Amino acid sequence: PLENLILEAESAYVFDLSADQVLYEKNSVLSRPLASLTKLMTVLVFEERAPGGIFIPISLEAVQQEGDSGFLVGERFRKEDLIDFILVASSNDAAWAASEFIGSGFLSLMNERARELGLSGTSFVNPQGLDIVSGSAATPGALGSAWEAARLLEYIFENHPGLLEKTSLAEIEIASEAGRRIRAQNTNSALGAIPSLLAAKTGFTQLAGGNLVFIFDAGFSYPVLVSLLGSSEEGRFTDAAKITSAVLNYLAAK
């Protein structure tokens, strides 16, 4: 129905969850770097393996991960707050702390969970999706398709919706066990351009380009799922606005 869309993304998949209908596809099964979309699997495994309400320690290695989320070595944060930071702020530090808490088998659990969910083309080599750079060469931290990224978000949305509640907020604040507070802005700068956003995750690396998966309510509890891989850092948000507008126009004309 949306075949005339012109997007910057290398691959895309738009799915009407209510009508169980594909609305748009563009290279949707093409394998591409996932970047921080990886963190959807990170939080899923963390949620399933770690008890609720516990406090997770922040190690030196966690703080040394790419980017500065404001954590201090030795602090402890509630599991649920770390998950919010992983998804909303795309915190590499928090993702590392989550994986460290579960232990050395965390990556195996991520890849095993992908197989269990039928995501046969998805694979992970770190819990953040960061590019692995060695000299002048770089390899992706995770690979998958737009279709598989969509299916992963859909699974979490249907089975663990609480994990995604904060992803529509522009800013979040969490507190350590000792009471020190840190804030973070949402990495999704398209919040205002996506009507009735229900869930979202961004991703960006040099190899991946700009990635974005999200679910929005097209009206009266009518969720539509969108997956974009291989756009530019800003182009993914322009693509998202184009898609949401096209979906709303299509549904209004039905």
mmCIF file of N, CA and C in Angstrom, residues 114-217:
data_model
loop_
_atom_site.group_PDB
_atom_site.id
_atom_site.type_symbol
_atom_site.label_atom_id
_atom_site.label_comp_id
_atom_site.label_asym_id
_atom_site.label_seq_id
_atom_site.Cartn_x
_atom_site.Cartn_y
_atom_site.Cartn_z
ATOM 1 N N ALA A 114 18.034 -15.299 20.110
ATOM 2 C CA ALA A 114 17.698 -14.955 18.721
ATOM 3 C C ALA A 114 17.227 -16.197 17.967
ATOM 4 N N ARG A 115 17.930 -17.329 18.161
ATOM 5 C CA ARG A 115 17.527 -18.568 17.480
ATOM 6 C C ARG A 115 16.132 -18.997 17.951
ATOM 7 N N GLU A 116 15.899 -18.890 19.258
ATOM 8 C CA GLU A 116 14.611 -19.295 19.816
ATOM 9 C C GLU A 116 13.458 -18.469 19.252
ATOM 10 N N LEU A 117 13.735 -17.219 18.938
ATOM 11 C CA LEU A 117 12.704 -16.330 18.414
ATOM 12 C C LEU A 117 12.584 -16.413 16.895
ATOM 13 N N GLY A 118 13.358 -17.286 16.283
ATOM 14 C CA GLY A 118 13.288 -17.448 14.843
ATOM 15 C C GLY A 118 14.054 -16.403 14.062
ATOM 16 N N LEU A 119 14.976 -15.708 14.734
ATOM 17 C CA LEU A 119 15.763 -14.664 14.078
ATOM 18 C C LEU A 119 17.082 -15.270 13.624
ATOM 19 N N SER A 120 17.010 -16.133 12.624
ATOM 20 C CA SER A 120 18.166 -16.935 12.231
ATOM 21 C C SER A 120 19.292 -16.115 11.615
ATOM 22 N N GLY A 121 18.989 -14.932 11.114
ATOM 23 C CA GLY A 121 20.020 -14.092 10.511
ATOM 24 C C GLY A 121 20.604 -13.064 11.447
ATOM 25 N N THR A 122 20.183 -13.086 12.704
ATOM 26 C CA THR A 122 20.653 -12.099 13.681
ATOM 27 C C THR A 122 21.768 -12.695 14.532
ATOM 28 N N SER A 123 22.861 -11.944 14.697
ATOM 29 C CA SER A 123 23.966 -12.409 15.521
ATOM 30 C C SER A 123 24.617 -11.233 16.242
ATOM 31 N N PHE A 124 25.176 -11.522 17.417
ATOM 32 C CA PHE A 124 25.747 -10.486 18.269
ATOM 33 C C PHE A 124 27.166 -10.868 18.696
ATOM 34 N N VAL A 125 28.066 -9.887 18.691
ATOM 35 C CA VAL A 125 29.418 -10.119 19.209
ATOM 36 C C VAL A 125 29.761 -9.192 20.369
ATOM 37 N N ASN A 126 28.893 -8.259 20.678
ATOM 38 C CA ASN A 126 29.000 -7.481 21.924
ATOM 39 C C ASN A 126 27.601 -7.039 22.332
ATOM 40 N N PRO A 127 27.416 -6.615 23.589
ATOM 41 C CA PRO A 127 26.064 -6.311 24.071
ATOM 42 C C PRO A 127 25.555 -4.932 23.694
ATOM 43 N N GLN A 128 26.378 -4.134 22.996
ATOM 44 C CA GLN A 128 25.957 -2.776 22.648
ATOM 45 C C GLN A 128 25.734 -2.558 21.166
ATOM 46 N N GLY A 129 26.306 -3.429 20.322
ATOM 47 C CA GLY A 129 26.219 -3.228 18.881
ATOM 48 C C GLY A 129 27.288 -2.314 18.328
ATOM 49 N N LEU A 130 28.281 -1.974 19.139
ATOM 50 C CA LEU A 130 29.352 -1.085 18.702
ATOM 51 C C LEU A 130 30.212 -1.756 17.635
ATOM 52 N N ASP A 131 30.657 -0.960 16.658
ATOM 53 C CA ASP A 131 31.607 -1.455 15.676
ATOM 54 C C ASP A 131 32.890 -1.880 16.390
ATOM 55 N N ILE A 132 33.499 -2.945 15.898
ATOM 56 C CA ILE A 132 34.763 -3.422 16.453
ATOM 57 C C ILE A 132 35.873 -2.973 15.515
ATOM 58 N N VAL A 133 36.720 -2.073 15.989
ATOM 59 C CA VAL A 133 37.749 -1.451 15.147
ATOM 60 C C VAL A 133 39.109 -2.036 15.489
ATOM 61 N N SER A 134 39.813 -2.482 14.450
ATOM 62 C CA SER A 134 41.171 -3.000 14.606
ATOM 63 C C SER A 134 42.030 -2.377 13.517
ATOM 64 N N GLY A 135 42.855 -1.395 13.905
ATOM 65 C CA GLY A 135 43.633 -0.663 12.921
ATOM 66 C C GLY A 135 42.724 0.124 12.005
ATOM 67 N N SER A 136 42.839 -0.125 10.706
ATOM 68 C CA SER A 136 41.992 0.582 9.740
ATOM 69 C C SER A 136 40.751 -0.223 9.372
ATOM 70 N N ALA A 137 40.623 -1.412 9.959
ATOM 71 C CA ALA A 137 39.481 -2.274 9.628
ATOM 72 C C ALA A 137 38.432 -2.208 10.724
ATOM 73 N N ALA A 138 37.182 -2.415 10.333
ATOM 74 C CA ALA A 138 36.081 -2.414 11.307
ATOM 75 C C ALA A 138 35.078 -3.489 10.919
ATOM 76 N N THR A 139 34.495 -4.138 11.933
ATOM 77 C CA THR A 139 33.446 -5.130 11.717
ATOM 78 C C THR A 139 32.262 -4.779 12.604
ATOM 79 N N PRO A 140 31.062 -5.130 12.206
ATOM 80 C CA PRO A 140 29.869 -4.775 13.001
ATOM 81 C C PRO A 140 29.806 -5.553 14.314
ATOM 82 N N GLY A 141 29.262 -4.915 15.323
ATOM 83 C CA GLY A 141 29.045 -5.582 16.605
ATOM 84 C C GLY A 141 27.824 -6.471 16.606
ATOM 85 N N ALA A 142 26.991 -6.346 15.586
ATOM 86 C CA ALA A 142 25.798 -7.187 15.450
ATOM 87 C C ALA A 142 25.280 -7.062 14.031
ATOM 88 N N LEU A 143 24.649 -8.132 13.565
ATOM 89 C CA LEU A 143 24.053 -8.143 12.232
ATOM 90 C C LEU A 143 22.618 -8.642 12.314
ATOM 91 N N GLY A 144 21.787 -8.146 11.418
ATOM 92 C CA GLY A 144 20.399 -8.587 11.349
ATOM 93 C C GLY A 144 19.700 -7.848 10.225
ATOM 94 N N SER A 145 18.455 -8.145 10.016
ATOM 95 C CA SER A 145 17.684 -7.500 8.952
ATOM 96 C C SER A 145 16.619 -6.587 9.541
ATOM 97 N N ALA A 146 16.052 -5.750 8.691
ATOM 98 C CA ALA A 146 14.960 -4.874 9.129
ATOM 99 C C ALA A 146 13.780 -5.707 9.613
ATOM 100 N N TRP A 147 13.510 -6.810 8.908
ATOM 101 C CA TRP A 147 12.407 -7.689 9.309
ATOM 102 C C TRP A 147 12.671 -8.293 10.679
ATOM 103 N N GLU A 148 13.884 -8.764 10.925
ATOM 104 C CA GLU A 148 14.194 -9.392 12.202
ATOM 105 C C GLU A 148 14.216 -8.385 13.347
ATOM 106 N N ALA A 149 14.725 -7.183 13.096
ATOM 107 C CA ALA A 149 14.693 -6.141 14.121
ATOM 108 C C ALA A 149 13.251 -5.802 14.495
ATOM 109 N N ALA A 150 12.381 -5.785 13.485
ATOM 110 C CA ALA A 150 10.957 -5.535 13.737
ATOM 111 C C ALA A 150 10.345 -6.641 14.584
ATOM 112 N N ARG A 151 10.676 -7.881 14.250
ATOM 113 C CA ARG A 151 10.127 -9.019 15.000
ATOM 114 C C ARG A 151 10.594 -9.005 16.456
ATOM 115 N N LEU A 152 11.835 -8.596 16.681
ATOM 116 C CA LEU A 152 12.349 -8.521 18.051
ATOM 117 C C LEU A 152 11.599 -7.461 18.848
ATOM 118 N N LEU A 153 11.415 -6.283 18.260
ATOM 119 C CA LEU A 153 10.668 -5.236 18.955
ATOM 120 C C LEU A 153 9.235 -5.679 19.209
ATOM 121 N N GLU A 154 8.626 -6.341 18.238
ATOM 122 C CA GLU A 154 7.256 -6.823 18.396
ATOM 123 C C GLU A 154 7.160 -7.817 19.560
ATOM 124 N N TYR A 155 8.129 -8.722 19.652
ATOM 125 C CA TYR A 155 8.111 -9.706 20.730
ATOM 126 C C TYR A 155 8.172 -9.025 22.095
ATOM 127 N N ILE A 156 9.054 -8.059 22.245
ATOM 128 C CA ILE A 156 9.169 -7.352 23.522
ATOM 129 C C ILE A 156 7.891 -6.567 23.813
ATOM 130 N N PHE A 157 7.350 -5.913 22.788
ATOM 131 C CA PHE A 157 6.126 -5.121 22.937
ATOM 132 C C PHE A 157 4.968 -5.983 23.418
ATOM 133 N N GLU A 158 4.890 -7.208 22.922
ATOM 134 C CA GLU A 158 3.776 -8.088 23.265
ATOM 135 C C GLU A 158 3.995 -8.848 24.571
ATOM 136 N N ASN A 159 5.245 -9.132 24.913
ATOM 137 C CA ASN A 159 5.527 -9.977 26.072
ATOM 138 C C ASN A 159 6.131 -9.255 27.266
ATOM 139 N N HIS A 160 6.806 -8.136 27.022
ATOM 140 C CA HIS A 160 7.411 -7.355 28.113
ATOM 141 C C HIS A 160 7.187 -5.858 27.858
ATOM 142 N N PRO A 161 5.928 -5.430 27.732
ATOM 143 C CA PRO A 161 5.668 -4.032 27.358
ATOM 144 C C PRO A 161 6.230 -3.014 28.340
ATOM 145 N N GLY A 162 6.375 -3.406 29.603
ATOM 146 C CA GLY A 162 6.903 -2.481 30.593
ATOM 147 C C GLY A 162 8.323 -2.033 30.306
ATOM 148 N N LEU A 163 9.087 -2.849 29.591
ATOM 149 C CA LEU A 163 10.461 -2.480 29.259
ATOM 150 C C LEU A 163 10.511 -1.255 28.356
ATOM 151 N N LEU A 164 9.449 -1.026 27.597
ATOM 152 C CA LEU A 164 9.451 0.001 26.557
ATOM 153 C C LEU A 164 8.734 1.286 26.955
ATOM 154 N N GLU A 165 8.157 1.308 28.146
ATOM 155 C CA GLU A 165 7.302 2.440 28.537
ATOM 156 C C GLU A 165 8.014 3.783 28.477
ATOM 157 N N LYS A 166 9.275 3.834 28.884
ATOM 158 C CA LYS A 166 9.986 5.115 28.960
ATOM 159 C C LYS A 166 10.552 5.569 27.620
ATOM 160 N N THR A 167 10.495 4.720 26.584
ATOM 161 C CA THR A 167 11.154 5.075 25.324
ATOM 162 C C THR A 167 10.459 6.203 24.568
ATOM 163 N N SER A 168 9.277 6.584 25.012
ATOM 164 C CA SER A 168 8.583 7.709 24.373
ATOM 165 C C SER A 168 8.838 9.034 25.096
ATOM 166 N N LEU A 169 9.615 9.009 26.184
ATOM 167 C CA LEU A 169 9.901 10.217 26.945
ATOM 168 C C LEU A 169 11.113 10.947 26.378
ATOM 169 N N ALA A 170 11.089 12.266 26.436
ATOM 170 C CA ALA A 170 12.208 13.067 25.926
ATOM 171 C C ALA A 170 13.417 13.007 26.849
ATOM 172 N N GLU A 171 13.180 12.768 28.136
ATOM 173 C CA GLU A 171 14.272 12.763 29.125
ATOM 174 C C GLU A 171 13.906 11.833 30.262
ATOM 175 N N ILE A 172 14.903 11.174 30.825
ATOM 176 C CA ILE A 172 14.665 10.358 32.013
ATOM 177 C C ILE A 172 15.694 10.701 33.083
ATOM 178 N N GLU A 173 15.348 10.374 34.313
ATOM 179 C CA GLU A 173 16.256 10.564 35.445
ATOM 180 C C GLU A 173 16.192 9.321 36.317
ATOM 181 N N ILE A 174 17.350 8.831 36.726
ATOM 182 C CA ILE A 174 17.412 7.680 37.619
ATOM 183 C C ILE A 174 18.309 8.014 38.804
ATOM 184 N N ALA A 175 18.164 7.225 39.878
ATOM 185 C CA ALA A 175 18.949 7.471 41.085
ATOM 186 C C ALA A 175 19.700 6.207 41.479
ATOM 187 N N SER A 176 20.926 6.394 41.954
ATOM 188 C CA SER A 176 21.718 5.270 42.445
ATOM 189 C C SER A 176 21.171 4.811 43.790
ATOM 190 N N GLU A 177 21.681 3.706 44.277
ATOM 191 C CA GLU A 177 21.268 3.202 45.580
ATOM 192 C C GLU A 177 21.552 4.227 46.672
ATOM 193 N N ALA A 178 22.615 5.027 46.471
ATOM 194 C CA ALA A 178 22.983 6.050 47.446
ATOM 195 C C ALA A 178 22.213 7.351 47.253
ATOM 196 N N GLY A 179 21.430 7.447 46.188
ATOM 197 C CA GLY A 179 20.596 8.627 45.980
ATOM 198 C C GLY A 179 21.125 9.633 44.978
ATOM 199 N N ARG A 180 22.302 9.396 44.391
ATOM 200 C CA ARG A 180 22.807 10.331 43.387
ATOM 201 C C ARG A 180 22.009 10.163 42.100
ATOM 202 N N ARG A 181 21.569 11.283 41.525
ATOM 203 C CA ARG A 181 20.709 11.240 40.349
ATOM 204 C C ARG A 181 21.484 11.597 39.080
ATOM 205 N N ILE A 182 21.157 10.912 37.996
ATOM 206 C CA ILE A 182 21.703 11.257 36.685
ATOM 207 C C ILE A 182 20.558 11.331 35.686
ATOM 208 N N ARG A 183 20.722 12.211 34.713
ATOM 209 C CA ARG A 183 19.699 12.408 33.689
ATOM 210 C C ARG A 183 20.251 12.075 32.315
ATOM 211 N N ALA A 184 19.364 11.821 31.391
ATOM 212 C CA ALA A 184 19.767 11.569 30.006
ATOM 213 C C ALA A 184 18.656 11.976 29.064
ATOM 214 N N GLN A 185 19.057 12.471 27.904
ATOM 215 C CA GLN A 185 18.106 12.808 26.843
ATOM 216 C C GLN A 185 17.846 11.575 25.983
ATOM 217 N N ASN A 186 16.650 11.482 25.442
ATOM 218 C CA ASN A 186 16.314 10.401 24.533
ATOM 219 C C ASN A 186 17.109 10.569 23.243
ATOM 220 N N THR A 187 17.694 9.483 22.750
ATOM 221 C CA THR A 187 18.452 9.547 21.499
ATOM 222 C C THR A 187 17.542 9.650 20.276
ATOM 223 N N ASN A 188 16.251 9.512 20.470
ATOM 224 C CA ASN A 188 15.291 9.600 19.369
ATOM 225 C C ASN A 188 14.826 11.048 19.217
ATOM 226 N N SER A 189 15.406 11.755 18.270
ATOM 227 C CA SER A 189 15.044 13.170 18.086
ATOM 228 C C SER A 189 13.771 13.342 17.258
ATOM 229 N N ALA A 190 13.148 12.234 16.867
ATOM 230 C CA ALA A 190 11.904 12.307 16.090
ATOM 231 C C ALA A 190 10.673 12.161 16.961
ATOM 232 N N LEU A 191 10.830 12.303 18.273
ATOM 233 C CA LEU A 191 9.694 12.106 19.177
ATOM 234 C C LEU A 191 8.492 12.963 18.776
ATOM 235 N N GLY A 192 8.744 14.215 18.423
ATOM 236 C CA GLY A 192 7.646 15.111 18.071
ATOM 237 C C GLY A 192 7.045 14.829 16.712
ATOM 238 N N ALA A 193 7.795 14.118 15.859
ATOM 239 C CA ALA A 193 7.326 13.864 14.499
ATOM 240 C C ALA A 193 6.582 12.544 14.364
ATOM 241 N N ILE A 194 6.635 11.717 15.413
ATOM 242 C CA ILE A 194 5.954 10.427 15.377
ATOM 243 C C ILE A 194 4.747 10.495 16.302
ATOM 244 N N PRO A 195 3.543 10.482 15.775
ATOM 245 C CA PRO A 195 2.354 10.614 16.623
ATOM 246 C C PRO A 195 2.131 9.370 17.477
ATOM 247 N N SER A 196 1.741 9.584 18.737
ATOM 248 C CA SER A 196 1.357 8.490 19.637
ATOM 249 C C SER A 196 2.390 7.366 19.647
ATOM 250 N N LEU A 197 3.650 7.738 19.894
ATOM 251 C CA LEU A 197 4.737 6.754 19.940
ATOM 252 C C LEU A 197 4.539 5.814 21.120
ATOM 253 N N LEU A 198 4.646 4.520 20.865
ATOM 254 C CA LEU A 198 4.454 3.506 21.897
ATOM 255 C C LEU A 198 5.771 2.864 22.328
ATOM 256 N N ALA A 199 6.724 2.769 21.417
ATOM 257 C CA ALA A 199 8.007 2.121 21.714
ATOM 258 C C ALA A 199 8.993 2.494 20.618
ATOM 259 N N ALA A 200 10.281 2.580 20.988
ATOM 260 C CA ALA A 200 11.283 2.945 19.982
ATOM 261 C C ALA A 200 12.685 2.592 20.457
ATOM 262 N N LYS A 201 13.562 2.378 19.494
ATOM 263 C CA LYS A 201 14.998 2.237 19.774
ATOM 264 C C LYS A 201 15.777 2.742 18.577
ATOM 265 N N THR A 202 16.795 3.550 18.863
ATOM 266 C CA THR A 202 17.675 4.087 17.831
ATOM 267 C C THR A 202 18.967 3.279 17.764
ATOM 268 N N GLY A 203 19.703 3.482 16.668
ATOM 269 C CA GLY A 203 21.034 2.906 16.541
ATOM 270 C C GLY A 203 21.838 3.694 15.532
ATOM 271 N N PHE A 204 23.117 3.883 15.817
ATOM 272 C CA PHE A 204 23.986 4.559 14.853
ATOM 273 C C PHE A 204 25.438 4.174 15.098
ATOM 274 N N THR A 205 26.103 3.723 14.056
ATOM 275 C CA THR A 205 27.561 3.584 14.029
ATOM 276 C C THR A 205 28.016 3.940 12.622
ATOM 277 N N GLN A 206 29.324 4.041 12.431
ATOM 278 C CA GLN A 206 29.840 4.364 11.109
ATOM 279 C C GLN A 206 29.484 3.287 10.100
ATOM 280 N N LEU A 207 29.543 2.022 10.511
ATOM 281 C CA LEU A 207 29.220 0.935 9.592
ATOM 282 C C LEU A 207 27.717 0.809 9.345
ATOM 283 N N ALA A 208 26.928 1.022 10.377
ATOM 284 C CA ALA A 208 25.478 0.824 10.269
ATOM 285 C C ALA A 208 24.774 1.996 9.616
ATOM 286 N N GLY A 209 25.286 3.208 9.828
ATOM 287 C CA GLY A 209 24.511 4.384 9.488
ATOM 288 C C GLY A 209 23.430 4.571 10.536
ATOM 289 N N GLY A 210 22.339 5.202 10.169
ATOM 290 C CA GLY A 210 21.265 5.466 11.129
ATOM 291 C C GLY A 210 20.181 4.411 11.074
ATOM 292 N N ASN A 211 19.906 3.786 12.212
ATOM 293 C CA ASN A 211 18.854 2.777 12.339
ATOM 294 C C ASN A 211 17.767 3.273 13.290
ATOM 295 N N LEU A 212 16.563 2.787 13.099
ATOM 296 C CA LEU A 212 15.460 3.156 13.982
ATOM 297 C C LEU A 212 14.348 2.123 13.857
ATOM 298 N N VAL A 213 13.893 1.602 14.987
ATOM 299 C CA VAL A 213 12.686 0.771 15.008
ATOM 300 C C VAL A 213 11.707 1.409 15.984
ATOM 301 N N PHE A 214 10.430 1.393 15.628
ATOM 302 C CA PHE A 214 9.449 1.999 16.530
ATOM 303 C C PHE A 214 8.056 1.455 16.246
ATOM 304 N N ILE A 215 7.192 1.621 17.227
ATOM 305 C CA ILE A 215 5.777 1.294 17.097
ATOM 306 C C ILE A 215 4.987 2.537 17.467
ATOM 307 N N PHE A 216 4.039 2.912 16.615
ATOM 308 C CA PHE A 216 3.183 4.054 16.943
ATOM 309 C C PHE A 216 1.725 3.649 16.813
ATOM 310 N N ASP A 217 0.871 4.379 17.522
ATOM 311 C CA ASP A 217 -0.561 4.116 17.493
ATOM 312 C C ASP A 217 -1.182 4.978 16.403
#
